[in-house]
Short mmCIF file of C-alpha atoms and ligand atoms in Angstrom, two decimals:
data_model
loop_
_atom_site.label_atom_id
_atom_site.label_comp_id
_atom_site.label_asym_id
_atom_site.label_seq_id
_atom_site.Cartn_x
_atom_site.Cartn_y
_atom_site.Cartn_z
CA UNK A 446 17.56 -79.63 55.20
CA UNK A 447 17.65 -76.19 53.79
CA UNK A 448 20.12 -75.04 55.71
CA UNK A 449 23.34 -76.01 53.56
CA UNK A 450 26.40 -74.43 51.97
CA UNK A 451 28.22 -75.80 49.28
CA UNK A 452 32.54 -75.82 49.14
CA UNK A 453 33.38 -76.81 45.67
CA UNK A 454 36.79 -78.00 46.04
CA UNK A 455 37.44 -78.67 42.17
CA UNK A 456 40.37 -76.47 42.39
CA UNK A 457 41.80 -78.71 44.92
CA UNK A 458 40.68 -82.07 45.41
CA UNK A 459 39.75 -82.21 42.14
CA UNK A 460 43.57 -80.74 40.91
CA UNK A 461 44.39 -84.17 42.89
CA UNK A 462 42.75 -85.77 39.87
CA UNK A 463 45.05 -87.31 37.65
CA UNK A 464 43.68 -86.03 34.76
CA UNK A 465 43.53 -82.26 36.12
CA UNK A 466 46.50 -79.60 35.28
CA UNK A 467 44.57 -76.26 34.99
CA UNK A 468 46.27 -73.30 33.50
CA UNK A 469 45.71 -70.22 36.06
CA UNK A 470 43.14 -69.04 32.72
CA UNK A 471 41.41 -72.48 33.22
CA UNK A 472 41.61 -71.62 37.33
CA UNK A 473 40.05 -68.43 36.80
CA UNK A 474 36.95 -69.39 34.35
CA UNK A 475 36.27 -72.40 36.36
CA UNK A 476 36.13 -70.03 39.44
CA UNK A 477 33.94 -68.18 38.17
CA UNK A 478 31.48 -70.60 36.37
CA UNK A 479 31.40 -71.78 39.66
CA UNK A 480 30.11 -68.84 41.07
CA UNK A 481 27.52 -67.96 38.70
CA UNK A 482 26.24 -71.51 39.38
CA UNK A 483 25.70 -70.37 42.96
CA UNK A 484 27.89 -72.70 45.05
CA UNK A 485 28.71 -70.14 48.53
CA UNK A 486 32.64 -71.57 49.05
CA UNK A 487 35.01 -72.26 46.30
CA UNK A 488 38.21 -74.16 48.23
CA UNK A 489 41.67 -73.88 46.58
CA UNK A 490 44.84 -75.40 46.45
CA UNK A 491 47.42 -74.82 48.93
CA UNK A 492 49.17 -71.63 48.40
CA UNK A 493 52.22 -73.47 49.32
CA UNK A 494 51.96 -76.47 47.12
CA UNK A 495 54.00 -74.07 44.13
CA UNK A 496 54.67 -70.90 43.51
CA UNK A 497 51.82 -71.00 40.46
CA UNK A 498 49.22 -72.19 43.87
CA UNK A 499 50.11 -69.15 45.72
CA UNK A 500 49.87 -66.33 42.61
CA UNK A 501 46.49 -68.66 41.36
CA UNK A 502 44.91 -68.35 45.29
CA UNK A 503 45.86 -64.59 45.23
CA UNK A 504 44.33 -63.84 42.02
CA UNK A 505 41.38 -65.43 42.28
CA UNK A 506 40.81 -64.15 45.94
CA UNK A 507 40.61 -60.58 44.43
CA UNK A 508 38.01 -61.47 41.30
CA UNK A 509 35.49 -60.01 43.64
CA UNK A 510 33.57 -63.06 43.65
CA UNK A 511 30.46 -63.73 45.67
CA UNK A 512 31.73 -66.85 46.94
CA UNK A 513 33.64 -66.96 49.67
CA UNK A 514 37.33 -68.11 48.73
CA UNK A 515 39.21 -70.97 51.21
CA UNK A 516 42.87 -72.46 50.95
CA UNK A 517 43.47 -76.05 51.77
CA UNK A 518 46.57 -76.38 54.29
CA UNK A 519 48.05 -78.51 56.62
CA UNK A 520 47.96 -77.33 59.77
CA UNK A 521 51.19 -75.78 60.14
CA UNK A 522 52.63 -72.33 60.54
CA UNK A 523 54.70 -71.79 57.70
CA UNK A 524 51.30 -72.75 55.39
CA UNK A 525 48.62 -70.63 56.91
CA UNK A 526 51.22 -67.66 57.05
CA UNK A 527 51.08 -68.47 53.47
CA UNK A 528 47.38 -68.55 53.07
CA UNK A 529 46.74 -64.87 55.13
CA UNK A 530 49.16 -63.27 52.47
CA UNK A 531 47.03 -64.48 49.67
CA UNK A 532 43.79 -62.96 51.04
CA UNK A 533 41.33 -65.49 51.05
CA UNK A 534 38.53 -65.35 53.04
CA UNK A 535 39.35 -68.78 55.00
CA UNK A 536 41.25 -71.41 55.66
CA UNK A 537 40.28 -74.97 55.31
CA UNK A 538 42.83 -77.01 57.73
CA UNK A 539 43.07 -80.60 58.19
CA UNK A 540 44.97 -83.15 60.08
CA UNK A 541 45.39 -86.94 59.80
CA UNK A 542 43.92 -88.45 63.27
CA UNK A 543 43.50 -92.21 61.99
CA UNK A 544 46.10 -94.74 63.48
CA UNK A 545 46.92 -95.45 59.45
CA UNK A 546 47.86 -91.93 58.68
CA UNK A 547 49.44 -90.81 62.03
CA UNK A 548 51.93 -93.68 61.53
CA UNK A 549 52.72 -93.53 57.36
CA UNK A 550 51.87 -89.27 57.69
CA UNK A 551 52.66 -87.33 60.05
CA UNK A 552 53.59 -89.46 63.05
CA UNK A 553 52.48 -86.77 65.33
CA UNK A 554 50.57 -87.88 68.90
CA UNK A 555 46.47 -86.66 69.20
CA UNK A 556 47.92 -84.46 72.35
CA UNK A 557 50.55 -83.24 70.10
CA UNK A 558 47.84 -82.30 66.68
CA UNK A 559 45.75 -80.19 69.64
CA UNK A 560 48.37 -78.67 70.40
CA UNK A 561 49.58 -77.48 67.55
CA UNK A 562 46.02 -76.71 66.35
CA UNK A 563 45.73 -74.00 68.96
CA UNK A 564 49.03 -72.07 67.91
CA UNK A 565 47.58 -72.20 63.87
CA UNK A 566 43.59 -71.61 64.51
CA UNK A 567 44.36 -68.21 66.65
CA UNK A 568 46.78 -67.15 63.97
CA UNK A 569 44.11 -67.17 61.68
CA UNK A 570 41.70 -65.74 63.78
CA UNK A 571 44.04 -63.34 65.21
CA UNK A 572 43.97 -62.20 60.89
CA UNK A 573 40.27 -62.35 61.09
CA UNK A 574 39.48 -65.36 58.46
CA UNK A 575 37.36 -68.18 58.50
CA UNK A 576 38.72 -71.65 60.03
CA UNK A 577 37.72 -75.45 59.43
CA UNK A 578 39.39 -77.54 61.15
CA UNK A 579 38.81 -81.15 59.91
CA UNK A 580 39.99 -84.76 60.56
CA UNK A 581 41.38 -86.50 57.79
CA UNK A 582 40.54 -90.39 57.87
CA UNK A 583 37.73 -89.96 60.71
CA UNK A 584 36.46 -93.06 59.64
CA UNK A 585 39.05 -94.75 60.27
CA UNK A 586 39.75 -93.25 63.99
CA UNK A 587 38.30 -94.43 67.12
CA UNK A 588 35.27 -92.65 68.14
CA UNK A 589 36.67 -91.25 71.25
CA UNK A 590 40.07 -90.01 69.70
CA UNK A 591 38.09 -87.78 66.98
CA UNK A 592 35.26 -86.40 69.65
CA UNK A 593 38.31 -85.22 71.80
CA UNK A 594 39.81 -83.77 69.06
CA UNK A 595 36.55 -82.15 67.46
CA UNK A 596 35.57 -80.91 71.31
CA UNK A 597 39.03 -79.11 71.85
CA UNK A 598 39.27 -77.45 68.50
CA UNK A 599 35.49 -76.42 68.78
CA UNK A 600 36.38 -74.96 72.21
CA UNK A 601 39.05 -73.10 70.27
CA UNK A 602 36.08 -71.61 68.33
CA UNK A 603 36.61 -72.75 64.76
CA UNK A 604 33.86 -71.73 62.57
CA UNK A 605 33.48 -75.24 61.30
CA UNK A 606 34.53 -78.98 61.86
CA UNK A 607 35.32 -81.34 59.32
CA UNK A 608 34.80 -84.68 58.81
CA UNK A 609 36.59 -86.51 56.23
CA UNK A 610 36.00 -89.98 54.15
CA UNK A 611 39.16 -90.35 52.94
CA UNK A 612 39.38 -93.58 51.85
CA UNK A 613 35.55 -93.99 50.36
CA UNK A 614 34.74 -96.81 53.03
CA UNK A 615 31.87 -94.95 55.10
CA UNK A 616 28.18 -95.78 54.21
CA UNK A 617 25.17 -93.66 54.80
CA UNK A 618 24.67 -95.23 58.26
CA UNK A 619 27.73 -95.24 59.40
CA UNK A 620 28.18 -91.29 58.43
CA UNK A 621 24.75 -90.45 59.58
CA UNK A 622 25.78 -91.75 63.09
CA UNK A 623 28.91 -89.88 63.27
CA UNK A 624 27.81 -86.64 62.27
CA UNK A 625 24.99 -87.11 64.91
CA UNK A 626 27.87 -87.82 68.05
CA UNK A 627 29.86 -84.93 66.48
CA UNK A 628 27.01 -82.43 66.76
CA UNK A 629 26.43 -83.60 70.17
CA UNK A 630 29.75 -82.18 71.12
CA UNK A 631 30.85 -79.11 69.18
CA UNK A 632 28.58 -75.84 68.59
CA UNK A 633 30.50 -74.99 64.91
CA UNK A 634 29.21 -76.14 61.79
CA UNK A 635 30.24 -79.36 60.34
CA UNK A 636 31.34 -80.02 57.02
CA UNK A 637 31.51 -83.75 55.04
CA UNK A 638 34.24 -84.58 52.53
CA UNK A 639 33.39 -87.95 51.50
CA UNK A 640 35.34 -90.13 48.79
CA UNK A 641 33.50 -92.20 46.16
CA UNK A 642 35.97 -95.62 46.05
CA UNK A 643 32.87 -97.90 47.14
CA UNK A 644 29.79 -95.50 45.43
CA UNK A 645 28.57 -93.83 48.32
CA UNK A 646 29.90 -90.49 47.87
CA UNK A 647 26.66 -88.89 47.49
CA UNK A 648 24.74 -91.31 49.55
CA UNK A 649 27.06 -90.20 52.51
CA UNK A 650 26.95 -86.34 51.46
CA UNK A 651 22.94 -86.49 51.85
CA UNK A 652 23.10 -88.38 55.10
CA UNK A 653 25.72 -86.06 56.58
CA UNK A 654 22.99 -83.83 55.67
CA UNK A 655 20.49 -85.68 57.27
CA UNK A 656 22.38 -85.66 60.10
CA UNK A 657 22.33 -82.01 60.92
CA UNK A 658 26.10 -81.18 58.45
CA UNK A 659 25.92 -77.72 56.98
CA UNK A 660 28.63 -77.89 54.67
CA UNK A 661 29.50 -80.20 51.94
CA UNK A 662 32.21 -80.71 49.17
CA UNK A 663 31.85 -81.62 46.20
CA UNK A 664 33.89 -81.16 42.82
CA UNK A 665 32.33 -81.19 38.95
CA UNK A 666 31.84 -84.28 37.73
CA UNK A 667 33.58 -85.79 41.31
CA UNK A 668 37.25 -85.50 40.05
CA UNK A 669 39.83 -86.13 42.88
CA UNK A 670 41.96 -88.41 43.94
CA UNK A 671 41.49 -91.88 42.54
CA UNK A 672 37.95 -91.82 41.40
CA UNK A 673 37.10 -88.71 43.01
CA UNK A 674 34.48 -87.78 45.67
CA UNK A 675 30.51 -86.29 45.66
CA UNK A 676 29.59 -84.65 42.48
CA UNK A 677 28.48 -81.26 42.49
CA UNK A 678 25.80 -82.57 39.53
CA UNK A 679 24.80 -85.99 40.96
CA UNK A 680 24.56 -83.74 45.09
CA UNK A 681 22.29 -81.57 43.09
CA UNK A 682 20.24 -84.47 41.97
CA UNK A 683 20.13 -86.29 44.95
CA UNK A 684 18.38 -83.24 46.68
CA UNK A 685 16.09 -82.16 43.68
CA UNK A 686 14.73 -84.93 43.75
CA UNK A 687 13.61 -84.99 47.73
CA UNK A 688 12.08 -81.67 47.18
CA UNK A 689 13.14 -79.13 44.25
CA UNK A 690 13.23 -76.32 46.23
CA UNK A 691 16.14 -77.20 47.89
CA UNK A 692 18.10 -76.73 44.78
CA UNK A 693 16.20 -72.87 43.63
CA UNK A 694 18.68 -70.71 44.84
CA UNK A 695 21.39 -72.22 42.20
CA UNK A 696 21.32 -71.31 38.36
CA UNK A 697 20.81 -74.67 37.90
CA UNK A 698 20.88 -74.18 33.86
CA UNK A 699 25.10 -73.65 34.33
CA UNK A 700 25.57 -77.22 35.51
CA UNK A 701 26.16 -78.82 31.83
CA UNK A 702 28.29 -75.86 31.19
CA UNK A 703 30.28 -76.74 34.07
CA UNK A 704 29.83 -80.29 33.51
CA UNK A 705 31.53 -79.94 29.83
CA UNK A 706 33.84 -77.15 30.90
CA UNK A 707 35.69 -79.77 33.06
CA UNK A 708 35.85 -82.60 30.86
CA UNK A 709 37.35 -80.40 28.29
CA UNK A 710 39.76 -79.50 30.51
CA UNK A 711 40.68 -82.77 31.98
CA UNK A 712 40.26 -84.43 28.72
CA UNK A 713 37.93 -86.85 29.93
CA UNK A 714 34.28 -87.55 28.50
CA UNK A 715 31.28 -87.06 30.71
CA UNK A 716 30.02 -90.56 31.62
CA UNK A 717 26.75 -91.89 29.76
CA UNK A 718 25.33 -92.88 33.09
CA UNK A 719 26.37 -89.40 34.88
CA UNK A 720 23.97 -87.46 36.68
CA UNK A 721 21.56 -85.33 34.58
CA UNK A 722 24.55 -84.63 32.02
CA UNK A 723 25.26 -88.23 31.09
CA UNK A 724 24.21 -89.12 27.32
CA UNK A 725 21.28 -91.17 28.76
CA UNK A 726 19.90 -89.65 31.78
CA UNK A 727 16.97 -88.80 29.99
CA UNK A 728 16.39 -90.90 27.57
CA UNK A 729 13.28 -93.26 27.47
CA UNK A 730 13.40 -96.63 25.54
CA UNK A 731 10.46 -99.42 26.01
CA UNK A 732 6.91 -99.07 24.77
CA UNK A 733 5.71 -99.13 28.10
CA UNK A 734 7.88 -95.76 29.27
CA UNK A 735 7.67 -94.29 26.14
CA UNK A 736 4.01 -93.93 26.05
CA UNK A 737 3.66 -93.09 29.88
CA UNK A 738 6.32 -90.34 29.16
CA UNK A 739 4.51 -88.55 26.07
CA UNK A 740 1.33 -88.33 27.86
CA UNK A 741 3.30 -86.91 30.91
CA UNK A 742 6.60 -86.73 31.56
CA UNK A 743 7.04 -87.22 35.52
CA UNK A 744 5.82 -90.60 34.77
CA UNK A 745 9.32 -91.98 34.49
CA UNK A 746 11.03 -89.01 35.55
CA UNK A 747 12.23 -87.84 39.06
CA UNK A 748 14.07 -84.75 37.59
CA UNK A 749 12.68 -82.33 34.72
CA UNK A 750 15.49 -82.14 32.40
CA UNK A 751 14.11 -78.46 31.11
CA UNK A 752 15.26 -76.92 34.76
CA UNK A 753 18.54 -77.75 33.78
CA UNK A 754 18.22 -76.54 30.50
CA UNK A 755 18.41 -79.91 28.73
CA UNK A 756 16.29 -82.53 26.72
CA UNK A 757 14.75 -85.87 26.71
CA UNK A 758 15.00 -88.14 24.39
CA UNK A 759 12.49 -91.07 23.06
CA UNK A 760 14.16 -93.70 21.23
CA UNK A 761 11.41 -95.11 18.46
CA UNK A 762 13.39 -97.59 16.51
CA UNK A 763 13.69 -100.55 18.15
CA UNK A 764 12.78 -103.68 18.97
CA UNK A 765 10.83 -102.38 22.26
CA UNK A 766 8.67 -99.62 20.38
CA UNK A 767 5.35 -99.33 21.32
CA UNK A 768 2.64 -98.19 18.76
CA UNK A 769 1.27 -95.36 21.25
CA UNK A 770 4.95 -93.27 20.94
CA UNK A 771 5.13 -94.43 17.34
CA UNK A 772 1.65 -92.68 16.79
CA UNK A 773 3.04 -89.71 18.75
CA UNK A 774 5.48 -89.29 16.14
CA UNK A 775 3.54 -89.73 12.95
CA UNK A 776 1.42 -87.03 14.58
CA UNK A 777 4.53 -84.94 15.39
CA UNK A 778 4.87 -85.65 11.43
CA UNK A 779 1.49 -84.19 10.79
CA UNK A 780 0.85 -87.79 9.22
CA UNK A 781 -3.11 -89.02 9.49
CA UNK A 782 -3.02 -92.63 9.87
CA UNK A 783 -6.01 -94.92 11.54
CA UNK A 784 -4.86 -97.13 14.46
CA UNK A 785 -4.90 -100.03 12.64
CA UNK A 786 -1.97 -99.09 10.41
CA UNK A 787 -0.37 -97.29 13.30
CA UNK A 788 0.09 -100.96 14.58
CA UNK A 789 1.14 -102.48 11.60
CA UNK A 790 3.79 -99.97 10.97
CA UNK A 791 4.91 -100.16 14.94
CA UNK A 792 5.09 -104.30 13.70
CA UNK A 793 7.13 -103.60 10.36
CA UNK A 794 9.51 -101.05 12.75
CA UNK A 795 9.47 -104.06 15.17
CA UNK A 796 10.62 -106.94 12.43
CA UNK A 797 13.43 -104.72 10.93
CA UNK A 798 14.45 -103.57 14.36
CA UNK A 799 15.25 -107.12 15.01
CA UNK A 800 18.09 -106.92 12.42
CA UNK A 801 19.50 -103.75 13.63
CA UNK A 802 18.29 -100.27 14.96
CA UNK A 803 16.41 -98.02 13.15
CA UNK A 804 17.06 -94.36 12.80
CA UNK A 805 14.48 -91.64 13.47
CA UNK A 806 14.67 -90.91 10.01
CA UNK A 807 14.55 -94.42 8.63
CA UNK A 808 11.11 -94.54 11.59
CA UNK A 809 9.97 -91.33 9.56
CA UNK A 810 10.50 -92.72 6.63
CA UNK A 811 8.13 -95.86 7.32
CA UNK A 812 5.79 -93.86 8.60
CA UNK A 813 5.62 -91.82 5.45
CA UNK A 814 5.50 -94.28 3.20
CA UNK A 815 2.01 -96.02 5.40
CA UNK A 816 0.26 -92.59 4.80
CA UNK A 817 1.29 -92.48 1.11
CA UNK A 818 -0.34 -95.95 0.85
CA UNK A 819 -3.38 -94.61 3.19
CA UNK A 820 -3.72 -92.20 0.60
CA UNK A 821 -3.79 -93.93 -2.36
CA UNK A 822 -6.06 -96.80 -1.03
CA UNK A 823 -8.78 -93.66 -0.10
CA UNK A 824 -8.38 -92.04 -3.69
C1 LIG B 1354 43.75 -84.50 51.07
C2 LIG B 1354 42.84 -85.36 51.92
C3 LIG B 1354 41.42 -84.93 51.95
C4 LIG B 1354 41.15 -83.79 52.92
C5 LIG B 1354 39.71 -83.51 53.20
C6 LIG B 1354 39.45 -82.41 54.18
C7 LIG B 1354 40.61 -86.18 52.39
O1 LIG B 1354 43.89 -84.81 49.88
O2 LIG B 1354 44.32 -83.55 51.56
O3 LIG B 1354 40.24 -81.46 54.26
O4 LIG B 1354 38.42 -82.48 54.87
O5 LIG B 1354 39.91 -86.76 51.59
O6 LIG B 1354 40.77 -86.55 53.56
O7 LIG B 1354 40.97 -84.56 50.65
CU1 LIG B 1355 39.67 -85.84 49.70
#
């Protein structure tokens, strides 16, 4: 499984967010957060989208970055003539091949989309850049429409097919078996897109994985179209936690930057639930997990929040305390109190948690006043 790149595309599916209008600044620092992070492709917006798309692709194709910079186009001429003047490194193309999208998009025949493949895939080769070629909607197009198309463009020697989830409706099965009859027929690298409209966006990025895919997009915090597509935070995740290693060669520590970075920018808060960044995702409540936790952490924890440069949390004033992680903290205090009025305390934080919460410092508090008493009673 080791043998993956990453193409951050949250300078262009995730501009498709409705949320996202970067300034070229905004462009540029997110760029390059990006690549201190680690990911090896950054994928842009089409230079011919706007004038702003074109100057933005050409700028940040010349920061010098270490990742390798792509456009998005459609597969046409006038676009990729577009893309070699900007002087990215690549050129991600794609064309719609399900019977949905040929008919409301294009209306172009498959004989007709090979063909004019051929004409745009040895123009860019002919100017020495990197090609993807992908199918938009594959999982939507019959199985022997998208292997013709995948064979002839792979014969054409793209670098890399793509296989896109545009709609969100694949599963993990379903993508694991189409990446497997794709790499029966081409020799170039695949890459997964995969859209998060029924929650499987990661699930389907891991199996594509699985499957033998060596490239997959993501965008931070999954902006894109409608409700976006794989994560770069929650990908990261998913494959720390099969093995860590997988994840070493990023600087894992930049993902809440980039995390926060984007929500400032799009104006929208990081989920509590999110992956590793969200307000909870490490943050242990009942007796039972609190206690396992403070005597060792991987207890209840598939992820160490400290290799991403963040904290857990152990919430003590409730109604689902336990007297073990109220101990921990009178010892954290420096308080001395026996067991027995460890428990009673946990059972007074217990009775007035019923009414409402308690704050760590109304907790301390209790606890402060049991070893005042403690002391007085031994005097
Ligand atoms: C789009 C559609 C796309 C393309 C993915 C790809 C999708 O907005 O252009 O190029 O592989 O989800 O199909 O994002
Ligand atoms: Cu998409």
């Amino acid at each position: 499984l080791d043998n993956f790149y990453i193409v951050d595309s949250t300078l262009r599916e995730g501009e498709q967010f409705v949320h996202a209008h970067f300034t070229t600044e905004q462009k540029i620092e997110i760029a390059r957060a990006l690549d201190a992070f680690g990911v090896e492709y950054i994928e842009l917006t089409n230079p011919a989208a706007s004038p702003a798309s074109f100057e933005d692709a050409r700028r940040i194709a010349n920061l010098g970055l270490r990742a390798r910079i792509l456009v998005h186009c459609r597969c046409t001429m006038a676009d990729v003539q577009q893309a070699v003047e900007t002087g990215v490194d690549g050129v991600n193309l794609l064309f719609a091949t399900s019977e949905q999208l040929r008919t409301h998009s294009h209306g172009k025949s498959i004989d007709e989309i090979i063909e004019s493949a051929r004409g745009v895939i040895s123009f860019l080769q002919d100017h020495g850049l990197e090609v993807r070629f992908s199918c938009e909607d594959a999982f939507r197009t019959p199985i022997d429409i998208l292997l013709r198309v995948y064979a002839a463009v792979d014969a054409m020697g793209v670098d890399r097919v793509g296989i896109a989830d545009t709609v969100g409706v694949a599963d993990p099965l379903g993508v694991h078996e189409l990446v497997s009859r794709v790499r029966g027929v081409v020799s170039a690298d695949i890459e997964f897109h995969g859209h998060n409209d029924s929650g499987c966006a990661i699930a389907n990025a891991y199996a594509a994985l699985q499957a033998g895919a060596t490239h997959i997009d993501t965008t931070v915090l999954g902006i894109g179209e409608r409700n976006g597509i794989t994560p770069l935070g929650g990908f990261i995740a998913r494959l720390y936690a099969t093995d860590r290693g997988l994840v070493s060669r990023y600087n894992l520590r930049m993902l809440p930057q980039l995390d926060s970075l984007i929500s400032q920018y799009t104006g929208v808060q990081i989920p509590f639930n999110n992956y590793l960044t969200g307000e909870t995702a490490f943050a242990h409540k009942a007796g039972i997990h609190t206690k396992a936790v403070l005597s060792n952490p991987s207890s209840y924890e598939a992820i160490n929040p400290e290799d991403f440069g963040l904290t857990r949390r152990v919430e003590l004033g409730h109604r689902l305390t336990g007297w073990n992680a109220i101990a921990h903290r009178a010892r954290t205090l420096g308080l001395s109190l026996s067991e027995a009025e460890l428990r009673a305390a946990t059972r007074e934080i217990k009775r007035l948690a019923d009414e409402a919460p308690l704050t760590t410092e109304q907790v301390d508090q209790i606890l402060r006043e049991w070893a005042e008493r403690s002391r007085s009673c031994a005097t």
